[in-house]
Coordinates of C-alpha atoms in Angstrom, one line a residue:
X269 CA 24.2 6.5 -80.9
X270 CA 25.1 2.3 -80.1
X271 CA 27.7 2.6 -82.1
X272 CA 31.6 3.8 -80.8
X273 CA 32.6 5.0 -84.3
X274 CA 29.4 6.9 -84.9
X275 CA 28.5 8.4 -81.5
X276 CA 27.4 11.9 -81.2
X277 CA 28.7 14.9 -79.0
X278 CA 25.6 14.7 -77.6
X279 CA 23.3 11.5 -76.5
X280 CA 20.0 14.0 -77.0
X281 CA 17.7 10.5 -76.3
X282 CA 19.7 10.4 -72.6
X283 CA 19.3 14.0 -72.0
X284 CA 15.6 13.4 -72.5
X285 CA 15.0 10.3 -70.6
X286 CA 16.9 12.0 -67.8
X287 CA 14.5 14.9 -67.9
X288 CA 11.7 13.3 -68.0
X289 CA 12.3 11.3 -64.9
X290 CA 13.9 14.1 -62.9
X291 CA 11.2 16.7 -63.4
X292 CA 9.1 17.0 -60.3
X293 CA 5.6 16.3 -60.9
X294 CA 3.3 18.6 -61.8
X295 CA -0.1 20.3 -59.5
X296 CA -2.7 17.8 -59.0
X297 CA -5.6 18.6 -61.6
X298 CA -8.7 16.3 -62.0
X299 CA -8.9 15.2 -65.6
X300 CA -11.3 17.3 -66.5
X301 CA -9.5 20.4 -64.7
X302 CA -6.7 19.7 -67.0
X303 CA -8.5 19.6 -70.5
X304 CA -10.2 23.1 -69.5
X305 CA -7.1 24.9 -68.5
X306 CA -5.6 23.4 -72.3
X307 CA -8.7 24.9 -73.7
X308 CA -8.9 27.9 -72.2
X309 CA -5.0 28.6 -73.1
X310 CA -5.8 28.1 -76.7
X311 CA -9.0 30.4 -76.2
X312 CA -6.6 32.9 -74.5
X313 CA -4.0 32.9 -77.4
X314 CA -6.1 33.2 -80.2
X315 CA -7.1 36.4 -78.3
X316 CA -4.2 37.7 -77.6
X317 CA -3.1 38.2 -81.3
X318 CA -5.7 41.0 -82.0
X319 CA -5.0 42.4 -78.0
X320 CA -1.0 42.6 -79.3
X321 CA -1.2 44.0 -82.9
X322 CA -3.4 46.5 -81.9
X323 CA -1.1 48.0 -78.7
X324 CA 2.0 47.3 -80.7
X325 CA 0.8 48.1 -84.4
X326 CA 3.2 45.6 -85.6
X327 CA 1.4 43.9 -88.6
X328 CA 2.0 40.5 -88.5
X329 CA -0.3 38.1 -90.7
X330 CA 1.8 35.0 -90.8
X331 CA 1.0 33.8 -87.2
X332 CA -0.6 30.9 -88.9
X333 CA 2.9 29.8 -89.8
X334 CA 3.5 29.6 -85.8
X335 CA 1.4 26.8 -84.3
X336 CA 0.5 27.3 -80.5
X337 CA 1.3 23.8 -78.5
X338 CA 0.3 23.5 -74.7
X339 CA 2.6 20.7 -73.4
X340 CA 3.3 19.1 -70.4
X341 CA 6.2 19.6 -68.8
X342 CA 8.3 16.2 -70.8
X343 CA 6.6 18.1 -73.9
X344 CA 9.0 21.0 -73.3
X345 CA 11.3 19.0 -72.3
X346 CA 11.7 17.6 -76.2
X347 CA 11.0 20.4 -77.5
X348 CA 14.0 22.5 -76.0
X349 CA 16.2 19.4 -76.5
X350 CA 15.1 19.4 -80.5
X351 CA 15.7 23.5 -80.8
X352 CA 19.5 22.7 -79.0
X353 CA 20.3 19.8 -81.5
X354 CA 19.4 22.1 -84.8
X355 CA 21.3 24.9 -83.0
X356 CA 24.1 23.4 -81.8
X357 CA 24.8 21.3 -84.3
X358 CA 27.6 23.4 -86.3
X359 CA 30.0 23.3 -83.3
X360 CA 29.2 19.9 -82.7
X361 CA 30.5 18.7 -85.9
X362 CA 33.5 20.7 -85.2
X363 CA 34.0 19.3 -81.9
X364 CA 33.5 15.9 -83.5
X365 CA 35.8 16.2 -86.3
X366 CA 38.6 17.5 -83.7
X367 CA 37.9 14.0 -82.0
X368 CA 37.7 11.9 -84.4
X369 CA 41.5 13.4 -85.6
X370 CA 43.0 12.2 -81.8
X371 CA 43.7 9.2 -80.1
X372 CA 41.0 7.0 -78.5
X373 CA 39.0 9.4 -80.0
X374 CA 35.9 7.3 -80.8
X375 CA 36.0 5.6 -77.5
X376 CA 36.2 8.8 -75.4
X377 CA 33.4 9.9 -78.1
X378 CA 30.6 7.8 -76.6
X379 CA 31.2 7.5 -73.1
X380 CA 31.7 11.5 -73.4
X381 CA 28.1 11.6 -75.3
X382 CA 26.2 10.0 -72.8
X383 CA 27.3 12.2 -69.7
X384 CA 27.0 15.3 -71.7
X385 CA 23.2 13.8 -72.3
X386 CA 23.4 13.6 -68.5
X387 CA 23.9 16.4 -67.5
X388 CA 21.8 18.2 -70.3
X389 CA 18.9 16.5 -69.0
X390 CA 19.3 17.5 -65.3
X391 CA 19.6 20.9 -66.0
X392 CA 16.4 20.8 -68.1
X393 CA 14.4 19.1 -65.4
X394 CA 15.5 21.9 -63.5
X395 CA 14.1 24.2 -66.3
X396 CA 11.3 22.3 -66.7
X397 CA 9.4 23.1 -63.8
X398 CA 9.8 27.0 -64.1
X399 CA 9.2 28.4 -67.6
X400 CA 5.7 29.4 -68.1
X401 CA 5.9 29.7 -71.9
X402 CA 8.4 30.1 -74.6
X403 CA 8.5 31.5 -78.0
X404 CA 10.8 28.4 -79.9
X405 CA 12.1 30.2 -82.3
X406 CA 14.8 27.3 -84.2
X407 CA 13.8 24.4 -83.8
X408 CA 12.5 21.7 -86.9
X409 CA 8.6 20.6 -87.1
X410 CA 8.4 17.2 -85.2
X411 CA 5.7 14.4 -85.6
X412 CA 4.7 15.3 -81.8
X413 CA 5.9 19.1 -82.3
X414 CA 5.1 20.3 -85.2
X415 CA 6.3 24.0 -86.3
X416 CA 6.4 27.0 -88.8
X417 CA 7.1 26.1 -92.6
X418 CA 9.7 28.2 -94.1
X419 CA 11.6 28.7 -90.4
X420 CA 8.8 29.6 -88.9
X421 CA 8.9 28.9 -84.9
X422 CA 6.4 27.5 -82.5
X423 CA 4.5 28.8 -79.8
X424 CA 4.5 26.5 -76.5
X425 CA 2.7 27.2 -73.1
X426 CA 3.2 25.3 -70.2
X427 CA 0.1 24.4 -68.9
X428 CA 1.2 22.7 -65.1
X429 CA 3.7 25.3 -64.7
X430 CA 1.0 28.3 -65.3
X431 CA -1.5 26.5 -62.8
X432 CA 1.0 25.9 -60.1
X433 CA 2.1 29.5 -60.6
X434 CA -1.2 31.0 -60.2
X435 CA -2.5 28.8 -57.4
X436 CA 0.9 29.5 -56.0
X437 CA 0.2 33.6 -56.1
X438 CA -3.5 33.0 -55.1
X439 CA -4.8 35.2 -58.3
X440 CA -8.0 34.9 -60.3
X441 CA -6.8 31.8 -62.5
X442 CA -8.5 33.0 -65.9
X443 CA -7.0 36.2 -66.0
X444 CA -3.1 35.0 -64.8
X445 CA -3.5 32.8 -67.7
X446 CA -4.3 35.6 -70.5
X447 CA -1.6 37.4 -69.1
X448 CA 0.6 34.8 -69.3
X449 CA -0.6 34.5 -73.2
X450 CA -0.4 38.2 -73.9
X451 CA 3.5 38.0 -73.0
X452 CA 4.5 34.6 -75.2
X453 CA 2.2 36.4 -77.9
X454 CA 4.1 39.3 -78.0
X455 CA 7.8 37.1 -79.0
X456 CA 5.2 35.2 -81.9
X457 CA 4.5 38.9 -83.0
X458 CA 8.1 39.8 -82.7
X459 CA 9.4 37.3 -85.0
X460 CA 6.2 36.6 -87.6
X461 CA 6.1 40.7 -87.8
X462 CA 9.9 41.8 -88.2
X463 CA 11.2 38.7 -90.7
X464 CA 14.9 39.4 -90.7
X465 CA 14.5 39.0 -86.9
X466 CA 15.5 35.0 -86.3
X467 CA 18.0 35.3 -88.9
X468 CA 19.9 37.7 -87.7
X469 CA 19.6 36.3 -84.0
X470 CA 21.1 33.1 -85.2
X471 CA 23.8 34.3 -86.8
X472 CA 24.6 36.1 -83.5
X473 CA 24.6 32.6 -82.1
X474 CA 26.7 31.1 -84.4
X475 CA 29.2 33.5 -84.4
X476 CA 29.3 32.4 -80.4
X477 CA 29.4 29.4 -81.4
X478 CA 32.3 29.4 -84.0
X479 CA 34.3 31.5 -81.3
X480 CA 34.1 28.4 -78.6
X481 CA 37.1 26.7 -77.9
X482 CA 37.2 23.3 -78.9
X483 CA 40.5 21.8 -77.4
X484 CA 39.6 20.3 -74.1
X485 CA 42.9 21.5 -71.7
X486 CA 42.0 25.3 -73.0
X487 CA 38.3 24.7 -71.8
X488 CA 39.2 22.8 -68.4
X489 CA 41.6 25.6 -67.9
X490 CA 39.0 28.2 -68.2
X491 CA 36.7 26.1 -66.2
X492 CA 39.0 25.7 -63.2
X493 CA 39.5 29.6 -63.0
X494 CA 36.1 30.3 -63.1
X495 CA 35.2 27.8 -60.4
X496 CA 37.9 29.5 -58.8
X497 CA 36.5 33.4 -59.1
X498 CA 33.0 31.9 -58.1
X499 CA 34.6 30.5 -55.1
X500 CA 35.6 34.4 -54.2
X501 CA 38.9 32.9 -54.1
X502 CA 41.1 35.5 -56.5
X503 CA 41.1 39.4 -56.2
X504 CA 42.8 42.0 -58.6
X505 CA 46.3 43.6 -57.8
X506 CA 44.2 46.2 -55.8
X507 CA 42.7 43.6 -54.1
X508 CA 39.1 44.0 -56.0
X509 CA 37.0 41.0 -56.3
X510 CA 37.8 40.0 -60.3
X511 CA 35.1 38.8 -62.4
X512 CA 32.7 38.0 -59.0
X513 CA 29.3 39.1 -60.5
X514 CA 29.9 36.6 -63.6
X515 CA 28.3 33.5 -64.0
X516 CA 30.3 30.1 -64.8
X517 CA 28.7 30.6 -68.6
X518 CA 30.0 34.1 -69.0
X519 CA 34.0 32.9 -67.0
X520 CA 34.5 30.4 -69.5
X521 CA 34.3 32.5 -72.8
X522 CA 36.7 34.5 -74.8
X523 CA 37.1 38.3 -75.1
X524 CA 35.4 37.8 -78.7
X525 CA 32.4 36.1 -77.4
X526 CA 32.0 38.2 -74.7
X527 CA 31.4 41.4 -77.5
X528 CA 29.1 39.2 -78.9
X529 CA 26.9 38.1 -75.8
X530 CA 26.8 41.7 -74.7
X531 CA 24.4 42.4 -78.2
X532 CA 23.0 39.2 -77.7
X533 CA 21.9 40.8 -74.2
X534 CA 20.8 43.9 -75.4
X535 CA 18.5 42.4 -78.0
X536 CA 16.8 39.7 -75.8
X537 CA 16.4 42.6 -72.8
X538 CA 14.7 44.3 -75.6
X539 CA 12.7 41.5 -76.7
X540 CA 11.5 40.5 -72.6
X541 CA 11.1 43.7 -71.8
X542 CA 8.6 44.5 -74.9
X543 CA 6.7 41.7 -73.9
X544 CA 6.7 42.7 -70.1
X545 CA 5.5 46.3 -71.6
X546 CA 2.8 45.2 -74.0
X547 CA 1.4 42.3 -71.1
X548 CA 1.0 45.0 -68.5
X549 CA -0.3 47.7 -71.2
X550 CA -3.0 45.6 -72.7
X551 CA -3.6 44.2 -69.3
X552 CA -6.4 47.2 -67.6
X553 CA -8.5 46.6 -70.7
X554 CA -8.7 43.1 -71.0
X555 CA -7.2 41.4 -67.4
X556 CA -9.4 43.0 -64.6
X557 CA -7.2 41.8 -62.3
X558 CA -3.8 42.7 -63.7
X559 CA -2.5 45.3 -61.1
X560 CA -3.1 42.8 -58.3
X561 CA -1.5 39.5 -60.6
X562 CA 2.2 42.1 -61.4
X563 CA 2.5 43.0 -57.8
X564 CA 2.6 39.7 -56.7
X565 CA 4.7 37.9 -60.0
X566 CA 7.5 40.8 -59.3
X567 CA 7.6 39.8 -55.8
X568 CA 7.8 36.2 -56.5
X569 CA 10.8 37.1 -58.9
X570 CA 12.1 39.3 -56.2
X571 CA 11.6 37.0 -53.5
X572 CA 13.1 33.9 -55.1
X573 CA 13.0 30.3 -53.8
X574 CA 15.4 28.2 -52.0
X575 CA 19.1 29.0 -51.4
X576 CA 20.1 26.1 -54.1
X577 CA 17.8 27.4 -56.2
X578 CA 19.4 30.7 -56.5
X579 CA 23.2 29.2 -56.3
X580 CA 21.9 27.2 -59.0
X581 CA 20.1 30.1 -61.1
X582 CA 23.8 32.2 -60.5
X583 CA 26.0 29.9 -61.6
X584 CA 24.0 29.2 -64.9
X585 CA 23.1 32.8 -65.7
X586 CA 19.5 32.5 -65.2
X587 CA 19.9 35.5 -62.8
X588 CA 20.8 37.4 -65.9
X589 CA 17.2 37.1 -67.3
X590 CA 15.7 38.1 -64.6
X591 CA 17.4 41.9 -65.0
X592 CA 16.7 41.5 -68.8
X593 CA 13.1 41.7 -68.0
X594 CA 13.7 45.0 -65.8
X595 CA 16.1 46.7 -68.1
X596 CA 14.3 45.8 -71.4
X597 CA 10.8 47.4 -69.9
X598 CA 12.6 50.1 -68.3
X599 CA 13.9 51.3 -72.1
X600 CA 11.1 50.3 -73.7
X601 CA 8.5 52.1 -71.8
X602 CA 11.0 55.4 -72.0
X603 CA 11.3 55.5 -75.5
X604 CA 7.9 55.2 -75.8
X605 CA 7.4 58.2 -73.5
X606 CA 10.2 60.2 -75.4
X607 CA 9.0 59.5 -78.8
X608 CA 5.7 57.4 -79.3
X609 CA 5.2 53.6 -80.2
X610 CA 5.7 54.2 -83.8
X611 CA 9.0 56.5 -82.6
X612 CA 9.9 53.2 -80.7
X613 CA 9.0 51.0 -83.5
X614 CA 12.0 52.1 -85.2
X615 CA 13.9 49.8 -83.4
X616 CA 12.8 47.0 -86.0
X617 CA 13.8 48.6 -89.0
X618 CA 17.2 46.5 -89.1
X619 CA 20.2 45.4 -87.4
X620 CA 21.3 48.9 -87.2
X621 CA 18.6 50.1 -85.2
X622 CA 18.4 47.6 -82.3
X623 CA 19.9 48.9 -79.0
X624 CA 23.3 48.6 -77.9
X625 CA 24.0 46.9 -74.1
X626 CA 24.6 50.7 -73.3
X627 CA 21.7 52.1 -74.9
X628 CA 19.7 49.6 -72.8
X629 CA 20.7 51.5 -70.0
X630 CA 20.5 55.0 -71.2
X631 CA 17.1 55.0 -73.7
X632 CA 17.8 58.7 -74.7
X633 CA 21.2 57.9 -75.9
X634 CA 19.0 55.4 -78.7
X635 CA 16.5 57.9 -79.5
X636 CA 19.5 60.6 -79.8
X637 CA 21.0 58.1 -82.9
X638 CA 18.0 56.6 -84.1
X639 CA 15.6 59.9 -84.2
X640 CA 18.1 62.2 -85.5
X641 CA 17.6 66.1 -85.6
X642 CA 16.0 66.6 -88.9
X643 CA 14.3 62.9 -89.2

């Protein structure tokens, strides 16, 4: 990355340098506070396997292959910035060859690879502090981060995040914390149990990706309107706000993309809502207090934080998540009353069987194609 001529898109050691220093610090935890709350969220994974294959009856015997990491919040950090580097990487090269081929090319290369490692990094220090855990489903086995052989993913909790959230909520700490486990097991389960899963989710993403305009004056143009529509400064011939409810992400892609996103959608509101379903359905058996720790998480989702913090969450599409949650459990939990969990676990049989954005919406209009008369 020092040299002009062989500079990347992307200066990935910037973006985490940048994170690590503008993440706000974590709770303040004794020493020995801090190595039981690590133990106890290994304790509280390993259970959680057994607590999710049983409720779910999803077989899934290559958790092994998925190594559970509790990191700090820089941990993530380098994490997430090694998953976007494997992921990203096709259009990268495409964006780089499309340089290389124009004046100055080289020269606009680096200086553009550092503030793009900028501005990657403050918007994962922004992340940084928020995500309990994550299921990493793409990214390569690290010296520090080591992952599944054979494209298996990695399991990562967030240990400062999950104590400032619970002291935060004022909830029994052991029991928030096997809640929080119960919901990142659930993705391990997802992807160890259902194996064309992560492939077909990345060729979803590549297809975005391969859609993504590359020439710079096409993407400032899109980026000017859509700083534009978020501005509320453009309405429709019949004077109707156009496009308001978007977020700069979804503004700035193509018709093409946009068909794409919309089953990307569906299939990660099924995915967060399945988790939100199994957490909350293993939770009276094995988290005494789990009535007490959803009624105050949904009103800490609900309530939100400060007014930057949801300008912020809007114009990046984080907002988006947060309904995924609500419409994925909403479908799962009625196909499950319609037809059963092994009715429901149809829904991993292939590519064919995962909902539509629509069928989110309306579970019976799934069941009605999936569970045909006659089945």
């Amino acid at each position: 990355m020092t040299s002009i001529r062989g500079a990347e898109m992307v200066d990935w050691n910037l973006a985490v340098a940048t994170a690590t220093r503008l993440v706000r610090p974590g709770p303040e935890v004794s020493r020995d506070e801090a190595r039981a709350a690590v133990a106890e969220l290994r304790r509280h994974a390993k259970s959680s396997e057994e607590h999710v294959r049983s409720f779910t009856r999803m077989g899934s015997e290559d958790t092994h292959d998925t190594p559970v990491l509790v990191v700090d919040r820089a941990g993530w950090v380098r994490a997430n910035v090694a998953g976007f580097r494997e992921i990203l990487k096709p259009l990268l090269d495409k964006m780089q060859d499309k340089r290389g081929s124009s004046p100055g090319g080289a020269v606009l290369g680096a200086v553009g690879g550092k503030v793009t490692g900028v501005e990657l990094g403050m918007l994962l220090s922004f992340l940084a502090s928020r995500v309990l855990g994550q299921y990493e489903t793409f990214a390569p086995p690290t010296r520090d981060l080591p992952a599944g052989a054979d494209g298996g993913g990695r399991l990562l909790l967030v240990a400062p995040n999950i104590v400032h959230v619970e002291r935060e909520l004022d909830v029994d700490p052991h029991d928030f914390r096997l809640w929080v486990c119960l919901h990142e097991e659930t993705h391990r389960t997802q992807f160890t149990a259902v194996p064309w899963l992560r492939d077909h989710l990345e060729g979803e993403i590549q297809s975005f990706l391969g859609e993504t305009e590359v020439d710079p004056m096409t993407v400032l143009e899109r980026v000017r309107e859509a700083a534009q529509s978020l501005a509320g400064g453009r309405t429709d011939a019949e004077g109707e706000e156009d496009e308001g409810g978007r977020s700069l992400v979804e503004l700035v892609q193509t018709p093409a993309q946009r068909e794409i996103l919309a089953r990307l959608t569906a299939v990660m509101s099924l995915l967060e809502g399945h988790a939100d379903f199994v957490m909350d359905g293993v939770g009276p058996d094995v988290v005494p207090s789990v009535a007490e720790i959803r009624e105050k998480f949904q009103q800490r989702r609900a309530r939100g934080a400060s007014r930057l913090d949801q300008a912020l969450r809007k114009l990046l599409g984080l907002d988006a998540k947060l309904r995924q949650y609500r419409d994925g459990e909403r479908f799962v939990r009625a196909v499950v009353e319609q037809v059963g969990m092994d009715g429901f676990n149809r829904v991993w049989t292939s590519p064919n069987t995962l909902p539509t954005k629509a069928e989110i919406a309306k579970p019976a209009d799934w069941v009605a194609r999936v569970h045909r008369k006659g089945d």
